[in-house]
């Protein structure tokens, strides 16, 4: 490998080279994760298995749907003029939104739940789960909801015999339902307990906060069942929130009702009941007008019946007493004229009475139901449409205020529409009252003029005409009211809901949940993401040097070489195992020395590190050994006077050494020891002195080094860690080349700053980095013996023992 110099520049790189480097970074990232492929594979299998078990034992949820046709309200004659005029008197109704609000209302849900009697829910225990049963229940629990009951928790029944069962509590999450305050529930002051455990079927079970009976239907001895009590408001609120109502599209007036439930039959029954109560409610609202009309007419009939009976008796009595039965021809003509005028007067007075009642109704802001004008014979289309609009607006307000607050946009819009309708109606009624009074006055004037002709008749005939006239007036009014009552009752009997059910509720054949394929995919993805996330976080929090490429970016000097992990127990693989991959890395480092220094005769090399344990002594020994194998006379000097290690590796006594020479007059030649290998000697550090820093800083050390360089071709300094002691900084001046040793998985990332400070602040030149103990493949082509960037790798051509790549790395290299 040819190292980069500190002054090299990347400014000349072309875009292709930058893109290629980015691609290599992706491969580095991929190799980083592939180291943990077994963990990732195991997590993916666990994720898929967990999803499979969830799918297997999760409760199936089915979608129940039905459709309702909503008939749009057509504007009545006259109301369309106001709606299209832009005056804002009558606002158009959003019929679809109103019907959706009704279907999702709490009151409608409460009515449906009460009709279905869903307050007791039954469950059957299975091996791994408990499922709800609905239609064919083996027991029937009778509850008196007029008394305080425990709701929310769950009771358990185990059938012992044909007549007895064991009663216990399966889930103690109870709340207290009080019928006096049904919408708020309290927690029990203490845990619910049972005084007795065995009961007979049909026997009343009484506790401090519950009272009910358990009746047997088809339960067999050994059956284990559970049930819980749910009050109507809670159930209604639950189903109200779960029911979905929406139009099939924006243009259609067809609503789709949907409910997701684990019990298909229950969902179908509930939606069908909701639609039934919805149509029943609509029909009830529709029949109110007819009922009010009948009530109004009956009130009028009760008064006219007495008058009719009295007038009839008076007429009959007068005829009997005076033996006069028929009017003369002249009297008959006068009678017919008066009869027609009085008939018109009666109708006008009835209309006036209705107008005055309607005026008082509007003026007093009454909220009751009003009679339609057409019922009493008023055919004004505008008045009829205004009364109908007022009635519908009031009914809509009742529906809206039961679900929304007064500040809701729909409620405020309804209030504006109601106020505008009342204003227009009041003006119309006042005008009608004025006109009707004029008509009444005119008719009375005509009657008075006809009364003059009556006075010209004989007294007997005149009195007969009076009795006949009174009877005819009452009879006509009575017959008219009876006719209107019959019409109202026919209308009520013929009323049908304007909306209709298109499709009754039907559950899907396949469950909508759990989504098995999606769950398996989620389990697979989670099994992939979780270990990758764990690895990413672990690497992010890792403070040790792992990646050689990252080390190259962090240090300000070139990274010259990487030394693989020495798996053998021997500390000198270069001499004892010359065909190993570690030995080849030292040969490669020796080859790079010729490019790092211009010295060809004598070469002094210094090795240091940031802390102890990074392998600088191991590197020093083996670099010295690799030079000795070339026939270079090599001397290894141990300068770590505080913690000497070289003696142990060569099995030599550390009795004399460099500390001996520096602290006495002993010549350095006397402390040189043979290593047992040709061309390689060693000067040990010697006995540990009390002042190692002061010894190495003496001028005598420089003189010794000068003499050693003249005697040996290669001199190797094994120095103490520069991050821990200070004297090493002074020793750089004696070396031609210096190396700072890092150890993979051991050296801290922050230690790179020590080397950078030596270069930037300490003025140290000719210093390079070495990564020792490389055994983790963190990148494409960087793991020693696996790549072709450092060392010979897999394609070694017999230079050293070959290392077989894993299958996934061979595949990636081929790609």
PDB file of N, CA, C and O in Angstrom, residues 747-801:
ATOM      1  N   UNK A 747      -8.984   0.872  21.808  1.00  0.00           N
ATOM      2  CA  UNK A 747      -8.632   2.281  21.899  1.00  0.00           C
ATOM      3  C   UNK A 747      -9.885   3.155  21.821  1.00  0.00           C
ATOM      4  O   UNK A 747     -10.801   2.871  21.044  1.00  0.00           O
ATOM      5  N   UNK A 748      -9.906   4.193  22.615  1.00  0.00           N
ATOM      6  CA  UNK A 748     -11.031   5.118  22.605  1.00  0.00           C
ATOM      7  C   UNK A 748     -10.925   6.039  21.397  1.00  0.00           C
ATOM      8  O   UNK A 748      -9.829   6.408  20.964  1.00  0.00           O
ATOM      9  N   UNK A 749     -12.084   6.424  20.857  1.00  0.00           N
ATOM     10  CA  UNK A 749     -12.091   7.325  19.704  1.00  0.00           C
ATOM     11  C   UNK A 749     -11.474   8.672  20.046  1.00  0.00           C
ATOM     12  O   UNK A 749     -10.869   9.321  19.193  1.00  0.00           O
ATOM     13  N   UNK A 750     -11.626   9.086  21.286  1.00  0.00           N
ATOM     14  CA  UNK A 750     -11.052  10.360  21.692  1.00  0.00           C
ATOM     15  C   UNK A 750      -9.540  10.362  21.710  1.00  0.00           C
ATOM     16  O   UNK A 750      -8.918  11.437  21.724  1.00  0.00           O
ATOM     17  N   UNK A 751      -8.920   9.158  21.710  1.00  0.00           N
ATOM     18  CA  UNK A 751      -7.461   9.102  21.738  1.00  0.00           C
ATOM     19  C   UNK A 751      -6.832   9.602  20.445  1.00  0.00           C
ATOM     20  O   UNK A 751      -5.625   9.892  20.406  1.00  0.00           O
ATOM     21  N   UNK A 752      -7.626   9.671  19.368  1.00  0.00           N
ATOM     22  CA  UNK A 752      -7.067  10.198  18.110  1.00  0.00           C
ATOM     23  C   UNK A 752      -6.650  11.653  18.276  1.00  0.00           C
ATOM     24  O   UNK A 752      -5.762  12.130  17.561  1.00  0.00           O
ATOM     25  N   UNK A 753      -7.268  12.371  19.212  1.00  0.00           N
ATOM     26  CA  UNK A 753      -6.925  13.771  19.416  1.00  0.00           C
ATOM     27  C   UNK A 753      -5.518  13.915  19.984  1.00  0.00           C
ATOM     28  O   UNK A 753      -4.848  14.933  19.759  1.00  0.00           O
ATOM     29  N   UNK A 754      -5.049  12.872  20.734  1.00  0.00           N
ATOM     30  CA  UNK A 754      -3.680  12.916  21.261  1.00  0.00           C
ATOM     31  C   UNK A 754      -2.683  12.937  20.108  1.00  0.00           C
ATOM     32  O   UNK A 754      -1.726  13.735  20.095  1.00  0.00           O
ATOM     33  N   UNK A 755      -2.914  12.071  19.109  1.00  0.00           N
ATOM     34  CA  UNK A 755      -2.030  12.049  17.941  1.00  0.00           C
ATOM     35  C   UNK A 755      -2.126  13.357  17.153  1.00  0.00           C
ATOM     36  O   UNK A 755      -1.102  13.908  16.723  1.00  0.00           O
ATOM     37  N   UNK A 756      -3.328  13.885  16.988  1.00  0.00           N
ATOM     38  CA  UNK A 756      -3.498  15.137  16.246  1.00  0.00           C
ATOM     39  C   UNK A 756      -2.808  16.297  16.949  1.00  0.00           C
ATOM     40  O   UNK A 756      -2.219  17.174  16.295  1.00  0.00           O
ATOM     41  N   UNK A 757      -2.858  16.299  18.278  1.00  0.00           N
ATOM     42  CA  UNK A 757      -2.174  17.365  19.025  1.00  0.00           C
ATOM     43  C   UNK A 757      -0.665  17.271  18.873  1.00  0.00           C
ATOM     44  O   UNK A 757       0.024  18.288  18.845  1.00  0.00           O
ATOM     45  N   UNK A 758      -0.135  16.032  18.800  1.00  0.00           N
ATOM     46  CA  UNK A 758       1.319  15.884  18.599  1.00  0.00           C
ATOM     47  C   UNK A 758       1.759  16.511  17.285  1.00  0.00           C
ATOM     48  O   UNK A 758       2.844  17.109  17.195  1.00  0.00           O
ATOM     49  N   UNK A 759       0.883  16.358  16.273  1.00  0.00           N
ATOM     50  CA  UNK A 759       1.236  16.898  14.951  1.00  0.00           C
ATOM     51  C   UNK A 759       1.008  18.397  14.892  1.00  0.00           C
ATOM     52  O   UNK A 759       1.863  19.160  14.414  1.00  0.00           O
ATOM     53  N   UNK A 760      -0.155  18.865  15.381  1.00  0.00           N
ATOM     54  CA  UNK A 760      -0.525  20.261  15.218  1.00  0.00           C
ATOM     55  C   UNK A 760       0.130  21.172  16.251  1.00  0.00           C
ATOM     56  O   UNK A 760       0.517  22.300  15.934  1.00  0.00           O
ATOM     57  N   UNK A 761       0.258  20.692  17.501  1.00  0.00           N
ATOM     58  CA  UNK A 761       0.786  21.542  18.563  1.00  0.00           C
ATOM     59  C   UNK A 761       2.191  21.132  19.001  1.00  0.00           C
ATOM     60  O   UNK A 761       2.969  21.972  19.426  1.00  0.00           O
ATOM     61  N   UNK A 762       2.486  19.823  18.928  1.00  0.00           N
ATOM     62  CA  UNK A 762       3.788  19.366  19.406  1.00  0.00           C
ATOM     63  C   UNK A 762       4.886  19.438  18.358  1.00  0.00           C
ATOM     64  O   UNK A 762       6.058  19.255  18.687  1.00  0.00           O
ATOM     65  N   UNK A 763       4.513  19.682  17.106  1.00  0.00           N
ATOM     66  CA  UNK A 763       5.523  19.807  16.062  1.00  0.00           C
ATOM     67  C   UNK A 763       6.167  18.499  15.668  1.00  0.00           C
ATOM     68  O   UNK A 763       7.266  18.500  15.091  1.00  0.00           O
ATOM     69  N   UNK A 764       5.513  17.360  15.982  1.00  0.00           N
ATOM     70  CA  UNK A 764       6.097  16.064  15.648  1.00  0.00           C
ATOM     71  C   UNK A 764       5.856  15.795  14.163  1.00  0.00           C
ATOM     72  O   UNK A 764       4.730  15.904  13.667  1.00  0.00           O
ATOM     73  N   UNK A 765       6.904  15.447  13.453  1.00  0.00           N
ATOM     74  CA  UNK A 765       6.792  15.116  12.034  1.00  0.00           C
ATOM     75  C   UNK A 765       7.179  13.652  11.827  1.00  0.00           C
ATOM     76  O   UNK A 765       7.676  12.992  12.734  1.00  0.00           O
ATOM     77  N   UNK A 766       6.914  13.159  10.670  1.00  0.00           N
ATOM     78  CA  UNK A 766       7.240  11.776  10.323  1.00  0.00           C
ATOM     79  C   UNK A 766       6.585  10.798  11.309  1.00  0.00           C
ATOM     80  O   UNK A 766       7.216   9.845  11.773  1.00  0.00           O
ATOM     81  N   UNK A 767       5.339  11.054  11.632  1.00  0.00           N
ATOM     82  CA  UNK A 767       4.619  10.141  12.510  1.00  0.00           C
ATOM     83  C   UNK A 767       3.411   9.623  11.749  1.00  0.00           C
ATOM     84  O   UNK A 767       2.767  10.349  10.995  1.00  0.00           O
ATOM     85  N   UNK A 768       3.105   8.352  11.927  1.00  0.00           N
ATOM     86  CA  UNK A 768       2.044   7.690  11.179  1.00  0.00           C
ATOM     87  C   UNK A 768       1.221   6.816  12.132  1.00  0.00           C
ATOM     88  O   UNK A 768       1.651   6.506  13.247  1.00  0.00           O
ATOM     89  N   UNK A 769       0.076   6.405  11.650  1.00  0.00           N
ATOM     90  CA  UNK A 769      -0.812   5.588  12.465  1.00  0.00           C
ATOM     91  C   UNK A 769      -0.765   4.127  12.059  1.00  0.00           C
ATOM     92  O   UNK A 769      -0.573   3.787  10.896  1.00  0.00           O
ATOM     93  N   UNK A 770      -0.979   3.249  13.047  1.00  0.00           N
ATOM     94  CA  UNK A 770      -1.082   1.806  12.828  1.00  0.00           C
ATOM     95  C   UNK A 770      -2.279   1.308  13.634  1.00  0.00           C
ATOM     96  O   UNK A 770      -2.436   1.667  14.806  1.00  0.00           O
ATOM     97  N   UNK A 771      -3.100   0.486  13.003  1.00  0.00           N
ATOM     98  CA  UNK A 771      -4.238  -0.122  13.702  1.00  0.00           C
ATOM     99  C   UNK A 771      -3.907  -1.575  13.986  1.00  0.00           C
ATOM    100  O   UNK A 771      -3.709  -2.378  13.069  1.00  0.00           O
ATOM    101  N   UNK A 772      -3.867  -1.911  15.243  1.00  0.00           N
ATOM    102  CA  UNK A 772      -3.480  -3.242  15.681  1.00  0.00           C
ATOM    103  C   UNK A 772      -4.714  -4.066  16.042  1.00  0.00           C
ATOM    104  O   UNK A 772      -5.794  -3.542  16.314  1.00  0.00           O
ATOM    105  N   UNK A 773      -4.519  -5.395  16.028  1.00  0.00           N
ATOM    106  CA  UNK A 773      -5.540  -6.347  16.478  1.00  0.00           C
ATOM    107  C   UNK A 773      -6.833  -6.216  15.655  1.00  0.00           C
ATOM    108  O   UNK A 773      -7.936  -6.211  16.193  1.00  0.00           O
ATOM    109  N   UNK A 774      -6.683  -6.098  14.329  1.00  0.00           N
ATOM    110  CA  UNK A 774      -7.849  -5.975  13.459  1.00  0.00           C
ATOM    111  C   UNK A 774      -8.503  -7.346  13.332  1.00  0.00           C
ATOM    112  O   UNK A 774      -7.912  -8.286  12.831  1.00  0.00           O
ATOM    113  N   UNK A 775      -9.751  -7.422  13.795  1.00  0.00           N
ATOM    114  CA  UNK A 775     -10.473  -8.692  13.732  1.00  0.00           C
ATOM    115  C   UNK A 775     -11.939  -8.503  13.400  1.00  0.00           C
ATOM    116  O   UNK A 775     -12.655  -9.470  13.162  1.00  0.00           O
ATOM    117  N   UNK A 776     -12.431  -7.271  13.401  1.00  0.00           N
ATOM    118  CA  UNK A 776     -13.835  -6.987  13.087  1.00  0.00           C
ATOM    119  C   UNK A 776     -13.901  -6.370  11.706  1.00  0.00           C
ATOM    120  O   UNK A 776     -13.287  -5.336  11.454  1.00  0.00           O
ATOM    121  N   UNK A 777     -14.627  -7.018  10.813  1.00  0.00           N
ATOM    122  CA  UNK A 777     -14.727  -6.512   9.449  1.00  0.00           C
ATOM    123  C   UNK A 777     -15.807  -5.430   9.418  1.00  0.00           C
ATOM    124  O   UNK A 777     -16.990  -5.705   9.351  1.00  0.00           O
ATOM    125  N   UNK A 778     -15.393  -4.182   9.477  1.00  0.00           N
ATOM    126  CA  UNK A 778     -16.327  -3.060   9.506  1.00  0.00           C
ATOM    127  C   UNK A 778     -16.503  -2.422   8.137  1.00  0.00           C
ATOM    128  O   UNK A 778     -17.220  -1.444   8.010  1.00  0.00           O
ATOM    129  N   UNK A 779     -15.848  -2.946   7.132  1.00  0.00           N
ATOM    130  CA  UNK A 779     -15.982  -2.284   5.845  1.00  0.00           C
ATOM    131  C   UNK A 779     -15.572  -3.179   4.712  1.00  0.00           C
ATOM    132  O   UNK A 779     -14.959  -4.219   4.879  1.00  0.00           O
ATOM    133  N   UNK A 780     -15.927  -2.767   3.507  1.00  0.00           N
ATOM    134  CA  UNK A 780     -15.654  -3.532   2.302  1.00  0.00           C
ATOM    135  C   UNK A 780     -14.173  -3.444   1.983  1.00  0.00           C
ATOM    136  O   UNK A 780     -13.668  -2.432   1.515  1.00  0.00           O
ATOM    137  N   UNK A 781     -13.441  -4.539   2.267  1.00  0.00           N
ATOM    138  CA  UNK A 781     -12.018  -4.559   1.936  1.00  0.00           C
ATOM    139  C   UNK A 781     -11.123  -4.116   3.044  1.00  0.00           C
ATOM    140  O   UNK A 781      -9.955  -3.854   2.812  1.00  0.00           O
ATOM    141  N   UNK A 782     -11.620  -4.000   4.295  1.00  0.00           N
ATOM    142  CA  UNK A 782     -10.766  -3.543   5.366  1.00  0.00           C
ATOM    143  C   UNK A 782     -10.455  -4.614   6.390  1.00  0.00           C
ATOM    144  O   UNK A 782      -9.526  -4.503   7.143  1.00  0.00           O
ATOM    145  N   UNK A 783     -11.257  -5.621   6.486  1.00  0.00           N
ATOM    146  CA  UNK A 783     -10.967  -6.668   7.454  1.00  0.00           C
ATOM    147  C   UNK A 783      -9.719  -7.413   7.041  1.00  0.00           C
ATOM    148  O   UNK A 783      -9.583  -7.863   5.913  1.00  0.00           O
ATOM    149  N   UNK A 784      -8.782  -7.570   7.943  1.00  0.00           N
ATOM    150  CA  UNK A 784      -7.506  -8.146   7.549  1.00  0.00           C
ATOM    151  C   UNK A 784      -7.711  -9.589   7.117  1.00  0.00           C
ATOM    152  O   UNK A 784      -8.332 -10.380   7.795  1.00  0.00           O
ATOM    153  N   UNK A 785      -7.110  -9.922   6.000  1.00  0.00           N
ATOM    154  CA  UNK A 785      -7.223 -11.258   5.457  1.00  0.00           C
ATOM    155  C   UNK A 785      -8.481 -11.445   4.652  1.00  0.00           C
ATOM    156  O   UNK A 785      -8.665 -12.471   4.042  1.00  0.00           O
ATOM    157  N   UNK A 786      -9.384 -10.461   4.627  1.00  0.00           N
ATOM    158  CA  UNK A 786     -10.641 -10.586   3.895  1.00  0.00           C
ATOM    159  C   UNK A 786     -10.673  -9.652   2.700  1.00  0.00           C
ATOM    160  O   UNK A 786     -11.397  -9.873   1.765  1.00  0.00           O
ATOM    161  N   UNK A 787      -9.969  -8.564   2.753  1.00  0.00           N
ATOM    162  CA  UNK A 787     -10.061  -7.585   1.674  1.00  0.00           C
ATOM    163  C   UNK A 787      -8.826  -7.575   0.814  1.00  0.00           C
ATOM    164  O   UNK A 787      -7.882  -8.314   1.002  1.00  0.00           O
ATOM    165  N   UNK A 788      -8.836  -6.666  -0.184  1.00  0.00           N
ATOM    166  CA  UNK A 788      -7.654  -6.536  -1.003  1.00  0.00           C
ATOM    167  C   UNK A 788      -7.171  -5.105  -0.975  1.00  0.00           C
ATOM    168  O   UNK A 788      -6.643  -4.573  -1.925  1.00  0.00           O
ATOM    169  N   UNK A 789      -7.358  -4.444   0.157  1.00  0.00           N
ATOM    170  CA  UNK A 789      -6.805  -3.107   0.337  1.00  0.00           C
ATOM    171  C   UNK A 789      -5.574  -3.162   1.199  1.00  0.00           C
ATOM    172  O   UNK A 789      -4.599  -2.470   0.948  1.00  0.00           O
ATOM    173  N   UNK A 790      -5.594  -4.033   2.213  1.00  0.00           N
ATOM    174  CA  UNK A 790      -4.453  -4.161   3.119  1.00  0.00           C
ATOM    175  C   UNK A 790      -4.105  -5.630   3.218  1.00  0.00           C
ATOM    176  O   UNK A 790      -4.907  -6.441   3.618  1.00  0.00           O
ATOM    177  N   UNK A 791      -2.887  -5.947   2.902  1.00  0.00           N
ATOM    178  CA  UNK A 791      -2.479  -7.343   2.902  1.00  0.00           C
ATOM    179  C   UNK A 791      -2.905  -8.026   1.629  1.00  0.00           C
ATOM    180  O   UNK A 791      -3.483  -7.426   0.735  1.00  0.00           O
ATOM    181  N   UNK A 792      -2.677  -9.311   1.557  1.00  0.00           N
ATOM    182  CA  UNK A 792      -2.966 -10.042   0.334  1.00  0.00           C
ATOM    183  C   UNK A 792      -4.348 -10.627   0.311  1.00  0.00           C
ATOM    184  O   UNK A 792      -4.894 -10.882  -0.733  1.00  0.00           O
ATOM    185  N   UNK A 793      -4.901 -10.856   1.468  1.00  0.00           N
ATOM    186  CA  UNK A 793      -6.272 -11.298   1.529  1.00  0.00           C
ATOM    187  C   UNK A 793      -6.464 -12.699   1.018  1.00  0.00           C
ATOM    188  O   UNK A 793      -5.597 -13.558   1.082  1.00  0.00           O
ATOM    189  N   UNK A 794      -7.645 -12.935   0.449  1.00  0.00           N
ATOM    190  CA  UNK A 794      -8.029 -14.277   0.031  1.00  0.00           C
ATOM    191  C   UNK A 794      -7.224 -14.754  -1.166  1.00  0.00           C
ATOM    192  O   UNK A 794      -6.919 -15.923  -1.295  1.00  0.00           O
ATOM    193  N   UNK A 795      -6.883 -13.817  -2.039  1.00  0.00           N
ATOM    194  CA  UNK A 795      -6.090 -14.174  -3.211  1.00  0.00           C
ATOM    195  C   UNK A 795      -4.609 -13.973  -2.893  1.00  0.00           C
ATOM    196  O   UNK A 795      -3.967 -13.065  -3.382  1.00  0.00           O
ATOM    197  N   UNK A 796      -4.080 -14.829  -2.047  1.00  0.00           N
ATOM    198  CA  UNK A 796      -2.714 -14.607  -1.548  1.00  0.00           C
ATOM    199  C   UNK A 796      -1.655 -15.277  -2.403  1.00  0.00           C
ATOM    200  O   UNK A 796      -0.486 -15.034  -2.219  1.00  0.00           O
ATOM    201  N   UNK A 797      -2.073 -16.099  -3.300  1.00  0.00           N
ATOM    202  CA  UNK A 797      -1.123 -16.784  -4.186  1.00  0.00           C
ATOM    203  C   UNK A 797      -0.069 -17.552  -3.401  1.00  0.00           C
ATOM    204  O   UNK A 797       1.081 -17.667  -3.799  1.00  0.00           O
ATOM    205  N   UNK A 798      -0.441 -18.081  -2.227  1.00  0.00           N
ATOM    206  CA  UNK A 798       0.461 -18.947  -1.475  1.00  0.00           C
ATOM    207  C   UNK A 798       1.449 -18.238  -0.618  1.00  0.00           C
ATOM    208  O   UNK A 798       2.351 -18.856  -0.095  1.00  0.00           O
ATOM    209  N   UNK A 799       1.347 -16.925  -0.438  1.00  0.00           N
ATOM    210  CA  UNK A 799       2.334 -16.227   0.373  1.00  0.00           C
ATOM    211  C   UNK A 799       2.166 -16.510   1.853  1.00  0.00           C
ATOM    212  O   UNK A 799       3.086 -16.448   2.616  1.00  0.00           O
ATOM    213  N   UNK A 800       0.944 -16.718   2.279  1.00  0.00           N
ATOM    214  CA  UNK A 800       0.720 -17.106   3.677  1.00  0.00           C
ATOM    215  C   UNK A 800      -0.539 -17.942   3.737  1.00  0.00           C
ATOM    216  O   UNK A 800      -1.203 -18.171   2.737  1.00  0.00           O
ATOM    217  N   UNK A 801      -0.824 -18.429   4.914  1.00  0.00           N
ATOM    218  CA  UNK A 801      -1.973 -19.304   5.077  1.00  0.00           C
ATOM    219  C   UNK A 801      -3.245 -18.587   4.643  1.00  0.00           C
ATOM    220  O   UNK A 801      -3.539 -17.483   5.079  1.00  0.00           O
TER     221      UNK A 801
END
